[in-house]
Coordinates of C-alpha atoms in Angstrom, one line a residue:
X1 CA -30.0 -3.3 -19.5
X2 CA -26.9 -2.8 -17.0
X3 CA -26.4 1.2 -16.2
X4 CA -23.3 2.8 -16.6
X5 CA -22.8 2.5 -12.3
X6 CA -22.8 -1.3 -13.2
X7 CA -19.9 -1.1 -16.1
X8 CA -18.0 0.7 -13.9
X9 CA -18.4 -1.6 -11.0
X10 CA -16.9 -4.3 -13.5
X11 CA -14.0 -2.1 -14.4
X12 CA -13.4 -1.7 -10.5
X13 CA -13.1 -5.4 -9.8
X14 CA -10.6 -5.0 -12.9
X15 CA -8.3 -2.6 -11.7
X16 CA -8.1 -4.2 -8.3
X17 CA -6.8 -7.0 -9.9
X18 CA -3.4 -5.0 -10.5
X19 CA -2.9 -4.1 -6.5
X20 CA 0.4 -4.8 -5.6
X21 CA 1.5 -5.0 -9.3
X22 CA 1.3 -1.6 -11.0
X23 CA 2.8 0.7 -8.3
X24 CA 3.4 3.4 -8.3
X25 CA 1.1 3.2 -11.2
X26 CA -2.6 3.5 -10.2
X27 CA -5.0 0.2 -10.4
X28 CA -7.1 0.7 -13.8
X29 CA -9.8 -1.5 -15.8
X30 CA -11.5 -0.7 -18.4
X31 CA -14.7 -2.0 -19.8
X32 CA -16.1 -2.0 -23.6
X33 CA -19.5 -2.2 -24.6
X34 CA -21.2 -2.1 -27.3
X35 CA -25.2 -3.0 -28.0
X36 CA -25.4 -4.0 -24.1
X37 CA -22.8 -6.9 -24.5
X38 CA -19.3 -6.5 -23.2
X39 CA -17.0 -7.0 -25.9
X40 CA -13.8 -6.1 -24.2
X41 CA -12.2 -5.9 -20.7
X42 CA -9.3 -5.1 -19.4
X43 CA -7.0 -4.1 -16.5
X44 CA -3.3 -2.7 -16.0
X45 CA -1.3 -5.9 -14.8
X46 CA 2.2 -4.5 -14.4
X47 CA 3.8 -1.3 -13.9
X48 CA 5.3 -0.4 -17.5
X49 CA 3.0 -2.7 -19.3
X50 CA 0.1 -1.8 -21.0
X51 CA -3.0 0.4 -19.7
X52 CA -6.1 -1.4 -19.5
X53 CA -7.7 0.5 -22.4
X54 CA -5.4 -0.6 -24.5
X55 CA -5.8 -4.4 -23.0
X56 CA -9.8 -3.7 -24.0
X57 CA -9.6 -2.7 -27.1
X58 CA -7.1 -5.4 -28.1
X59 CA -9.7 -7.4 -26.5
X60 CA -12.7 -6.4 -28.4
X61 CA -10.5 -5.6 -32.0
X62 CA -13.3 -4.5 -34.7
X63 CA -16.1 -3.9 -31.9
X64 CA -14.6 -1.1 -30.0
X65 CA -16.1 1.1 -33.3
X66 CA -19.3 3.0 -31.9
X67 CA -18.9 1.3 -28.5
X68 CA -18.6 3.2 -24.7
X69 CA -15.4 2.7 -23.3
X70 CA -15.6 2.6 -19.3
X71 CA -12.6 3.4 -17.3
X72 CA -11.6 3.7 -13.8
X73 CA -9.6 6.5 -14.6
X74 CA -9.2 8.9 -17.2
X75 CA -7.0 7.6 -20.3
X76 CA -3.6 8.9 -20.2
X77 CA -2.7 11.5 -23.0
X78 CA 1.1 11.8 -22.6
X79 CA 4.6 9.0 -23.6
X80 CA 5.4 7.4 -20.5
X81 CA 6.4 4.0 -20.6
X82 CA 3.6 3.4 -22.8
X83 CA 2.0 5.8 -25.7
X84 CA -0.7 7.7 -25.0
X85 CA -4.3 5.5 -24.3
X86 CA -6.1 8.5 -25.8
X87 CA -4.9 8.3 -29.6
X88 CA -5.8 4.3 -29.2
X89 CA -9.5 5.2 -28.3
X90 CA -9.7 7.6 -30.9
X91 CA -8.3 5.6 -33.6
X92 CA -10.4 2.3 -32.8
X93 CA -13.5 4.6 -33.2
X94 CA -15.1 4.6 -29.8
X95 CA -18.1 7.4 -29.6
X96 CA -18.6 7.2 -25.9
X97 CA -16.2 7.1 -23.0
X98 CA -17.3 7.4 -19.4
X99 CA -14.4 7.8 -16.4
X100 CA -14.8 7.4 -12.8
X101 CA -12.3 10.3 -12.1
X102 CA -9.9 12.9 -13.9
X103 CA -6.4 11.7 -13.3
X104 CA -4.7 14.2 -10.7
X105 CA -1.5 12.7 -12.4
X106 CA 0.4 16.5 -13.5
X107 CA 0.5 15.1 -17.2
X108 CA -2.8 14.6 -17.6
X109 CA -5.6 16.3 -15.4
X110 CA -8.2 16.6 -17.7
X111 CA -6.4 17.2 -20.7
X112 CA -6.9 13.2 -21.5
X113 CA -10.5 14.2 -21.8
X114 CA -10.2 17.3 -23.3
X115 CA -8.3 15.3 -26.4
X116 CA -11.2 12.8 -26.3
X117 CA -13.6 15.5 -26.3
X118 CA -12.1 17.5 -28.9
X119 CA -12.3 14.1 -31.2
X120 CA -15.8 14.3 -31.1
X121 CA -16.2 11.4 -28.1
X122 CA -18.7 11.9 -26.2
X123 CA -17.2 12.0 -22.9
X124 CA -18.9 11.6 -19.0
X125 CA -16.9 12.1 -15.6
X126 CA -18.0 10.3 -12.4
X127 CA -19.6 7.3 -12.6
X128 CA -18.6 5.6 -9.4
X129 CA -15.7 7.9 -8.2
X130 CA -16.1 7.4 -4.5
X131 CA -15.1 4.0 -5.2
X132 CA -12.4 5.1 -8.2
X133 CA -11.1 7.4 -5.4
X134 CA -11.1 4.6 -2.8
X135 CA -9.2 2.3 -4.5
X136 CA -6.5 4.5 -5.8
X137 CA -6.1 6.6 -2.2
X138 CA -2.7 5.1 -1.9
X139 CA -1.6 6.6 -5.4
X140 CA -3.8 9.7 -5.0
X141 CA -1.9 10.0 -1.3
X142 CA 1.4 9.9 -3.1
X143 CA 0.4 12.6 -6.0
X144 CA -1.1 14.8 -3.4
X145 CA 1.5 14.7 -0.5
X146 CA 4.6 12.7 -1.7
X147 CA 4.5 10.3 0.6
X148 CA 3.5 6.7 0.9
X149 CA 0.2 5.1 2.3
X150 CA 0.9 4.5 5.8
X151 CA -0.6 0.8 6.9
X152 CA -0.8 -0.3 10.6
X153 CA -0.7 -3.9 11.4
X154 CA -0.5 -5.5 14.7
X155 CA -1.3 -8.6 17.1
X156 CA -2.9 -8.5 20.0
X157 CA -4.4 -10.4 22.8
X158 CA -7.7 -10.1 23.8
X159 CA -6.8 -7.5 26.6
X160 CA -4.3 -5.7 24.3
X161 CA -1.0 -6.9 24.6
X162 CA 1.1 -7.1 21.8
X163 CA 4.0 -9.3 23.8
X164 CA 3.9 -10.9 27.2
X165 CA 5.9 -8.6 30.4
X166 CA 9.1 -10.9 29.4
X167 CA 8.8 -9.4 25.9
X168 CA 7.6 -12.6 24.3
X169 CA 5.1 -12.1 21.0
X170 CA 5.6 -15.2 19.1
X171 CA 2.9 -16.5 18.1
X172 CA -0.5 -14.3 19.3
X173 CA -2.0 -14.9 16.5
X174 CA -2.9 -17.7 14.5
X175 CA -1.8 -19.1 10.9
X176 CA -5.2 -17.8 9.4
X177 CA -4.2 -14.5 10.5
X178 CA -0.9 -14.8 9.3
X179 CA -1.3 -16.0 5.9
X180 CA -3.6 -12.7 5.5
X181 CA -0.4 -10.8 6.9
X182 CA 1.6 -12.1 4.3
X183 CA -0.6 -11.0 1.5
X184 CA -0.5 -7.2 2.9
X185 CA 3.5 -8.2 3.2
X186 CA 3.4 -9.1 -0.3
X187 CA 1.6 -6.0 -1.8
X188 CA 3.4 -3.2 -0.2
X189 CA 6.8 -1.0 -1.3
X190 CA 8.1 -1.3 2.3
X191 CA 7.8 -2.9 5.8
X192 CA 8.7 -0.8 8.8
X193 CA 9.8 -2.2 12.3
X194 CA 11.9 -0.4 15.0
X195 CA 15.4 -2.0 16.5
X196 CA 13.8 -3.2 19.3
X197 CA 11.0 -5.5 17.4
X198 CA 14.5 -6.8 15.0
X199 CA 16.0 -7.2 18.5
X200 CA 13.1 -9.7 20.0
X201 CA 11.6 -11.1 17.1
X202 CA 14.0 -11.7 14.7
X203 CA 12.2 -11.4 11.8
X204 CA 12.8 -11.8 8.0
X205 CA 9.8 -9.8 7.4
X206 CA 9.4 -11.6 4.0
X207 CA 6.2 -12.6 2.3
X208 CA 4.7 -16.2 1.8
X209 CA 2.0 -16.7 -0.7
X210 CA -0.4 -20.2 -0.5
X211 CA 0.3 -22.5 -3.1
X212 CA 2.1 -21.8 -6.3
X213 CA 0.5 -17.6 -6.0
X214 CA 3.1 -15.2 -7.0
X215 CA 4.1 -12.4 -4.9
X216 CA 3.3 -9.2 -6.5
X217 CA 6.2 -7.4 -4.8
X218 CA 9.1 -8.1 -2.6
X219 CA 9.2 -4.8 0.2
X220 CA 12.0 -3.5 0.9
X221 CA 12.6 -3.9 5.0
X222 CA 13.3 -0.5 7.0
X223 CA 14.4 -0.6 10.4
X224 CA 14.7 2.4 12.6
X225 CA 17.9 1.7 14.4
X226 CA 19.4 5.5 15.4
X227 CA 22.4 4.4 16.3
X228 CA 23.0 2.1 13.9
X229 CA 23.7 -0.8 16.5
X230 CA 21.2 -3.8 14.7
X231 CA 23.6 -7.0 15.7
X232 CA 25.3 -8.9 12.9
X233 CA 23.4 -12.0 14.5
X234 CA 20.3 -10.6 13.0
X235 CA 18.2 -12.3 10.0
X236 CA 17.5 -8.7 8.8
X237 CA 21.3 -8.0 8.2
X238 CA 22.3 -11.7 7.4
X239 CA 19.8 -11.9 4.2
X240 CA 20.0 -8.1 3.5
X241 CA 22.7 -9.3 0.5
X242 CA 19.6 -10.9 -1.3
X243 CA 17.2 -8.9 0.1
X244 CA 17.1 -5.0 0.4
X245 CA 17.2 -3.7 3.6
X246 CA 17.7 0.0 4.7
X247 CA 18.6 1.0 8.3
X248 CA 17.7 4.8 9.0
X249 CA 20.0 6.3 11.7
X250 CA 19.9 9.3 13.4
X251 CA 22.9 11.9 13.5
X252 CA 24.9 11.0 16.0
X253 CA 25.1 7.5 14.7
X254 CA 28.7 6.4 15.4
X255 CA 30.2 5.8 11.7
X256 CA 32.0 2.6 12.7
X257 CA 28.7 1.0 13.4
X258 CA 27.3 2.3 9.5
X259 CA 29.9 1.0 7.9
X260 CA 29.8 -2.5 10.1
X261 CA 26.1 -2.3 8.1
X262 CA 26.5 -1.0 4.8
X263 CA 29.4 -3.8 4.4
X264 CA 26.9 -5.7 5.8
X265 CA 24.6 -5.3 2.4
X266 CA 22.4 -2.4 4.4
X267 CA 21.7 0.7 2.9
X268 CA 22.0 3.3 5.5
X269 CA 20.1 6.4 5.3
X270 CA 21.5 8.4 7.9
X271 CA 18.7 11.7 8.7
X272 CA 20.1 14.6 9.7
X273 CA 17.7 15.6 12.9
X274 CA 18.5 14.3 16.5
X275 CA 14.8 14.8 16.8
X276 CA 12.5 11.5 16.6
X277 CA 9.3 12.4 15.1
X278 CA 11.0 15.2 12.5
X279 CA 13.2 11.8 11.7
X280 CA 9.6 10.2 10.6
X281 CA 8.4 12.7 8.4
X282 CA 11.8 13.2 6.6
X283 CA 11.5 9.7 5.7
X284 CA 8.2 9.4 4.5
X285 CA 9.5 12.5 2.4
X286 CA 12.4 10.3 1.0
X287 CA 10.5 7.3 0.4
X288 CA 7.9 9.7 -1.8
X289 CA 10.9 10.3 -3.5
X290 CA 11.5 7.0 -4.0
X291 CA 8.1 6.6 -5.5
X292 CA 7.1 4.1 -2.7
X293 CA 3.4 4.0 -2.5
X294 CA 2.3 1.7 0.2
X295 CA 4.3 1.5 3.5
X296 CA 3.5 -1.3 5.8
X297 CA 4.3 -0.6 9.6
X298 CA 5.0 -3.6 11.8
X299 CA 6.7 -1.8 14.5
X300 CA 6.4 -2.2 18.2
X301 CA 4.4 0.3 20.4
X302 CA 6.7 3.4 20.5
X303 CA 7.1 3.3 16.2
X304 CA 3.3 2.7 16.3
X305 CA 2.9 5.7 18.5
X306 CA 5.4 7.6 16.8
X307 CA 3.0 7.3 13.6
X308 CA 0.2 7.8 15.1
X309 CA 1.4 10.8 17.4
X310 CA 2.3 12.4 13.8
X311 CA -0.9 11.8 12.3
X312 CA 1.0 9.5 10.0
X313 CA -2.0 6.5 9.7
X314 CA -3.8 5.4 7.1
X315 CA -4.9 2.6 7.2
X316 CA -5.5 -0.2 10.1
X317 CA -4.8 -4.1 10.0
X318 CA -5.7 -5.9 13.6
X319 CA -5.9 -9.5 14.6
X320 CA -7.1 -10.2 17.9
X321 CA -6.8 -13.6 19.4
X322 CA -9.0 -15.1 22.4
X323 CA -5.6 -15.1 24.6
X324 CA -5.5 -13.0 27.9
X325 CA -1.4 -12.0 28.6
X326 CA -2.3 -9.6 31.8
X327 CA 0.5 -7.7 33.5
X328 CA 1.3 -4.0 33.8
X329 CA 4.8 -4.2 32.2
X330 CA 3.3 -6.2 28.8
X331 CA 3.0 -3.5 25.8
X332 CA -0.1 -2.0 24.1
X333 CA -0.1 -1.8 20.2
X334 CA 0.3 1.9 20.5
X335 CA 2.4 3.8 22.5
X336 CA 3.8 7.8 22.5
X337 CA 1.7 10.3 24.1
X338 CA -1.3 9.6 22.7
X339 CA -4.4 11.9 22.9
X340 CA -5.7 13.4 26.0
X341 CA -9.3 13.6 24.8
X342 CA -11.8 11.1 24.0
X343 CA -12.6 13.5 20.9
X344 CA -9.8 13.6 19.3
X345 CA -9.4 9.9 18.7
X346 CA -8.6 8.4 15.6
X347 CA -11.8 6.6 14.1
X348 CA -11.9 4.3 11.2
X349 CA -14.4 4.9 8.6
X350 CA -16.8 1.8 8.2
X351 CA -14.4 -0.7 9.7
X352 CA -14.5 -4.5 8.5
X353 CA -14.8 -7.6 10.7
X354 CA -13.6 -11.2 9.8
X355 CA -13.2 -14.1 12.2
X356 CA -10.5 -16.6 11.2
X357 CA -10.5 -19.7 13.5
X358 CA -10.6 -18.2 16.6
X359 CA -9.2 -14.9 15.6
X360 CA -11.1 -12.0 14.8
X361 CA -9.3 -9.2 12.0
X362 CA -10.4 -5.9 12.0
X363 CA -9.6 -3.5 9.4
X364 CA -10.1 0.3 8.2
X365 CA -9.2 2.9 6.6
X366 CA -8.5 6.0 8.8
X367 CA -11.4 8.9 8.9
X368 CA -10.0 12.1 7.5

């Protein structure tokens, strides 16, 4: 007979299903079971719709009575955009209910359990929470610090150039590559570049999903542009009618240029510091305030560096392609000042390989 460990590890490829969906919701499923069958399953699908308890226990009606509910995270005991999950367990009759993790969540932490308990559940924490904890870091993040995931993505050449001495980028990688860009494009709150990238790339920085796939989200597009100066001749600022777009200046932005963008259908969030990297963390701090859970950093070497100088990284997307560019003046993926000891590098903890065509993509989640 399946352990709990092997529930849960069904609930987890549940909740996963939500990612891109639910933010800044965390990713939940839920699993029923009752006389070693699964009679129920479910999984939160869209921020303001239902939990995935309540999607199980719809699922399994009549069954849920003397079953073991297993959830990614604990059931929520407080009116949010949807009652509380806890008086649905207790009124379907479940006896056993085991979490991965408490929710850190202020209106709940433990008392979700504490409710269930006090119904006479039987109730077990931490089946599987490294996992839980993994796959809601970006949400946990956001709780803990009030600010968004950071994600790293770049291109590169196979002796680390990002764009050829002339400045030229497009295209390093291939389409295999970039279709896996796309869904990351497609998952995230927001997507980061600095004026310089807008300047030579021109992008829309949009997301394009294979066949008839939905995009789960459509980012909002931040480009750091101090003085306010990104050309009218951009794409960023000739779609940013239909698609949001928010240029953060510096102080000494002249105020003719801002309002050239905000008529321009740009929102312009103009920081107060001359100072670069205090201009970073004061807008991770606003978009935490804006709930934004997953950031998405496409940025050239110095807004790369400027994250990474800050200690602002989370998490690493990189697609390497068999091309060599060569030349002293062609940029690295990372500049700033970087680290002046081999200790102190960042490493990512148990980093993942893929080769797509004749591209390799690595990826990792920073080591804290």
């Amino acid at each position: 007979m399946p352990a709990d460990s092997d529930y849960m590890q069904q609930a987890l490829a549940l909740a996963a299903r939500g990612q891109g969906y639910v933010e800044p919701n965390p990713m939940v499923g839920c699993v029923i079971v009752k006389d070693g069958q699964v009679v129920g399953e479910g999984w939160h699908q869209r921020f303001g719709g239902p939990h995935a308890e309540i999607e199980a226990l719809r699922a399994a009606g009549e069954r849920a009575k003397g079953a073991t509910l297993y959830a990614t995270l604990e059931p929520c005991c407080h009116h949010g955009k949807t009652p509380p999950c806890t008086d649905a367990v207790i009124a379907a009759g479940v006896q056993r209910v085991v979490a991965a993790m408490q929710d850190p969540f202020p209106q709940v932490t433990g008392d979700g359990l504490a409710q269930l308990a006090a119904a006479g559940i039987a109730v077990e924490v931490g089946s599987r929470e490294t996992e839980a904890r993994a796959l809601n870091a970006p949400y946990l993040k956001l709780l803990a610090a009030s600010r968004p995931w950071v994600i790293a993505k770049w291109a590169m050449t196979l002796d680390g150039k990002i764009a050829t001495a002339a400045g030229h980028s497009r295209w390093i990688s291939n389409s295999g590559s970039r279709a896996i860009v796309h869904k990351i494009r497609g998952r995230v709150d927001a997507i980061l570049i600095g004026r310089k990238t807008a300047e030579l790339d021109d992008p829309l920085l949009t997301a394009y999903m294979a066949g008839d796939d939905p995009v789960p989200r459509i980012a909002k597009r931040i480009v750091l542009d101090s003085q306010a100066k990104l050309a009218d001749s951009n794409q960023l600022l000739r779609t940013a009618h239909h698609t949001s777009t928010l240029i953060v200046a510096g102080p000494d932005a002249p105020p003719a240029c801002v309002q050239r963008l905000t008529r321009g259908g740009c929102e312009v969030l103009t920081l107060a510091t001359s100072d670069r990297a205090e201009r970073l963390i004061q807008l991770l701090d606003e978009l935490g305030r804006r709930r934004m859970t997953n950031l998405l950093v496409e940025g050239g070497s110095e807004v790369l560096g400027a994250f990474l100088d800050a200690g602002q990284i989370d998490e690493v997307h990189v697609f390497i392609a068999p091309k060599l560019f060569g030349g002293e003046k062609a940029r690295s993926p990372i500049g700033g000042a970087g680290i002046a000891e081999v200790a102190d590098c960042l490493l990512l903890d148990r980093p993942e390989f893929q080769r797509l065509g004749d591209d390799y993509y690595l990826s990792g989640r920073v080591k804290r």
